[in-house]
mmCIF file of C-alpha atoms in Angstrom:
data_model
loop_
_atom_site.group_PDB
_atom_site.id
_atom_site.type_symbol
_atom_site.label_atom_id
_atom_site.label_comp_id
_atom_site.label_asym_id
_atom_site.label_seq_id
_atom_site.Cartn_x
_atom_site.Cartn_y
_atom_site.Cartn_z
ATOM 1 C CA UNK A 1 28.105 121.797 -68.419
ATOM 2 C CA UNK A 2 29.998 118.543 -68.908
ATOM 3 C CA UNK A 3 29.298 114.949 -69.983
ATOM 4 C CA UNK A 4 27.360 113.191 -67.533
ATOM 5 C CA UNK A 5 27.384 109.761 -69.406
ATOM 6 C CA UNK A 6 28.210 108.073 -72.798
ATOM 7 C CA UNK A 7 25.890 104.613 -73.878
ATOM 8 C CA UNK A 8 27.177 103.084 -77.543
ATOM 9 C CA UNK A 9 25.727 100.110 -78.848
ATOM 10 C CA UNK A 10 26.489 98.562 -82.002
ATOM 11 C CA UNK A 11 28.850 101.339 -82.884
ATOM 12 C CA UNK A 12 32.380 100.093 -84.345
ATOM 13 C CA UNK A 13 33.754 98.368 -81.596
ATOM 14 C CA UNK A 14 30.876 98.854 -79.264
ATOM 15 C CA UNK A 15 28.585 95.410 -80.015
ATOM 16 C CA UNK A 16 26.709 95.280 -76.795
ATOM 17 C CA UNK A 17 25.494 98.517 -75.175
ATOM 18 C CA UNK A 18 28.435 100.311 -72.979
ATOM 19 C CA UNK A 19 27.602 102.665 -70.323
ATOM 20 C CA UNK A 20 30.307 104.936 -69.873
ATOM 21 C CA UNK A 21 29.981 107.392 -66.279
ATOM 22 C CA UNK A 22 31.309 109.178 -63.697
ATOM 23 C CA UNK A 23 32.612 111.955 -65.829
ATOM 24 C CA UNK A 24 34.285 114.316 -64.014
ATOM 25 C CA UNK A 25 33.272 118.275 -64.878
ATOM 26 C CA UNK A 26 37.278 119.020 -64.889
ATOM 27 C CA UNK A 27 39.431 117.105 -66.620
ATOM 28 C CA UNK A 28 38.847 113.084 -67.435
ATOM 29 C CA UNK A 29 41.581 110.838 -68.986
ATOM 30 C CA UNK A 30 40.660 108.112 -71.516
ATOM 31 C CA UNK A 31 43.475 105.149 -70.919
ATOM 32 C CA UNK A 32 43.661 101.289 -72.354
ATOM 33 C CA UNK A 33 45.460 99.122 -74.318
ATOM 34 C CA UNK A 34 45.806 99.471 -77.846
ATOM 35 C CA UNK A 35 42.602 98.266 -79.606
ATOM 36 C CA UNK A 36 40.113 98.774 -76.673
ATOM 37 C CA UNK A 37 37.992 101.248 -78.113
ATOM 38 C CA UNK A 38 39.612 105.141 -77.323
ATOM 39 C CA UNK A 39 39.974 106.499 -80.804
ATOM 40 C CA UNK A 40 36.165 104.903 -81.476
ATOM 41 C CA UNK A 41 34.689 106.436 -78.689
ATOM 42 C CA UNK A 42 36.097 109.723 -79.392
ATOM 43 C CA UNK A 43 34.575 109.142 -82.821
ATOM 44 C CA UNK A 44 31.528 108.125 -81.490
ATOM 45 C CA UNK A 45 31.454 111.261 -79.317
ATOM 46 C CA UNK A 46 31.871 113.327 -82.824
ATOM 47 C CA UNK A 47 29.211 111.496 -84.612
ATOM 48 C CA UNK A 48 26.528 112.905 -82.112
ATOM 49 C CA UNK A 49 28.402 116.588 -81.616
ATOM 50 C CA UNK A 50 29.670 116.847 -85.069
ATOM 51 C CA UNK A 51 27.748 117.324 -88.369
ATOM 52 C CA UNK A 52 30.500 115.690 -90.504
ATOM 53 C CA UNK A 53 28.416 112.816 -90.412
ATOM 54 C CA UNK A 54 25.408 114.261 -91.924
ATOM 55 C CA UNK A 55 27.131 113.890 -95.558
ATOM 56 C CA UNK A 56 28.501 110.225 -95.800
ATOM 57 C CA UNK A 57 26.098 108.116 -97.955
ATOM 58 C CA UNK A 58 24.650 104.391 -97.519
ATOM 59 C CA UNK A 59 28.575 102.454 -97.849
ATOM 60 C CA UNK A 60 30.276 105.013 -95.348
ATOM 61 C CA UNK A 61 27.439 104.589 -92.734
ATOM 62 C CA UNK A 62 27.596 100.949 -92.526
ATOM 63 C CA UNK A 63 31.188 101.235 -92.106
ATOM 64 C CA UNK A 64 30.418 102.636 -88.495
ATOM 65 C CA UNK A 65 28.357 99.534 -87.595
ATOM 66 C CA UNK A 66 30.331 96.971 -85.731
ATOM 67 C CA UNK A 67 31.518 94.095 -87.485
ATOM 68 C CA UNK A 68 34.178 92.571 -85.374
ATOM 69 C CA UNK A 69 33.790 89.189 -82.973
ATOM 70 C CA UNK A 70 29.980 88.299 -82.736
ATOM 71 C CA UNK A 71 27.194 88.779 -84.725
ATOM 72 C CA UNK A 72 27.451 91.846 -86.408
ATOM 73 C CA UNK A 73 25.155 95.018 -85.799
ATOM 74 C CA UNK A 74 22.563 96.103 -87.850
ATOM 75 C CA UNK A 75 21.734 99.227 -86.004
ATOM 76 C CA UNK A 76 23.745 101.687 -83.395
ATOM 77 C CA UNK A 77 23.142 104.117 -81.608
ATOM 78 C CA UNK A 78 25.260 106.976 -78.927
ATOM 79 C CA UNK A 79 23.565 108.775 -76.738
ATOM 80 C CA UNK A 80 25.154 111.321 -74.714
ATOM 81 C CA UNK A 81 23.856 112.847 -71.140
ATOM 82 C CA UNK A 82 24.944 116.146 -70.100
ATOM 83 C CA UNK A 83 24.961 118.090 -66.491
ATOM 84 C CA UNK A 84 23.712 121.123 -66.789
ATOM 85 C CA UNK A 85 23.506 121.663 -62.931
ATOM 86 C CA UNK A 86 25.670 124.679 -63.493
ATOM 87 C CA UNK A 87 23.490 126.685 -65.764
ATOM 88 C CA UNK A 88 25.988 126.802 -68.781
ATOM 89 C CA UNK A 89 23.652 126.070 -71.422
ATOM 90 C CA UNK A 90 20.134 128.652 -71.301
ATOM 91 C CA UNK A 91 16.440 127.552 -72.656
#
């Protein structure tokens, strides 16, 4: 089972919706220039897999809404696809 694809919208530096793909199911390198969203899309990838978030009250929460160039958010959301073509994960 790996990540299949990553879509962030509104999430820290993610204002529009992103659609992040072709996730390899052996390794995958994240690369950029400094400010271009790694560390937040690592975060974002903890706020759905994590439960870290579950605890941070009303002020910490809106923190994680963007707020940079352009209108700021009001909502986010991450959604993350898996492939499960290899049977990894059982129902």
């Amino acid at each position: 089972m790996h990540i299949k694809e990553i879509r962030i919208q509104g999430f820290l530096s993610y204002r529009s919706v992103r659609k992040l793909k072709t996730f390899s199911p052996l390794n995958n390198v994240i690369v950029g220039q400094n400010g271009a969203g790694k560390s937040n899309l690592f975060q974002a990838i903890s706020f759905v897999l994590g439960d870290d978030f579950g605890n941070l009250g009303a002020a910490a929460r809106s923190e994680l809404l963007h707020t940079g160039a352009g209108a700021s958010a009001v909502r986010a959301f991450v959604e993350i696809v898996f492939d499960n073509s290899d049977g990894a994960l059982c129902f």
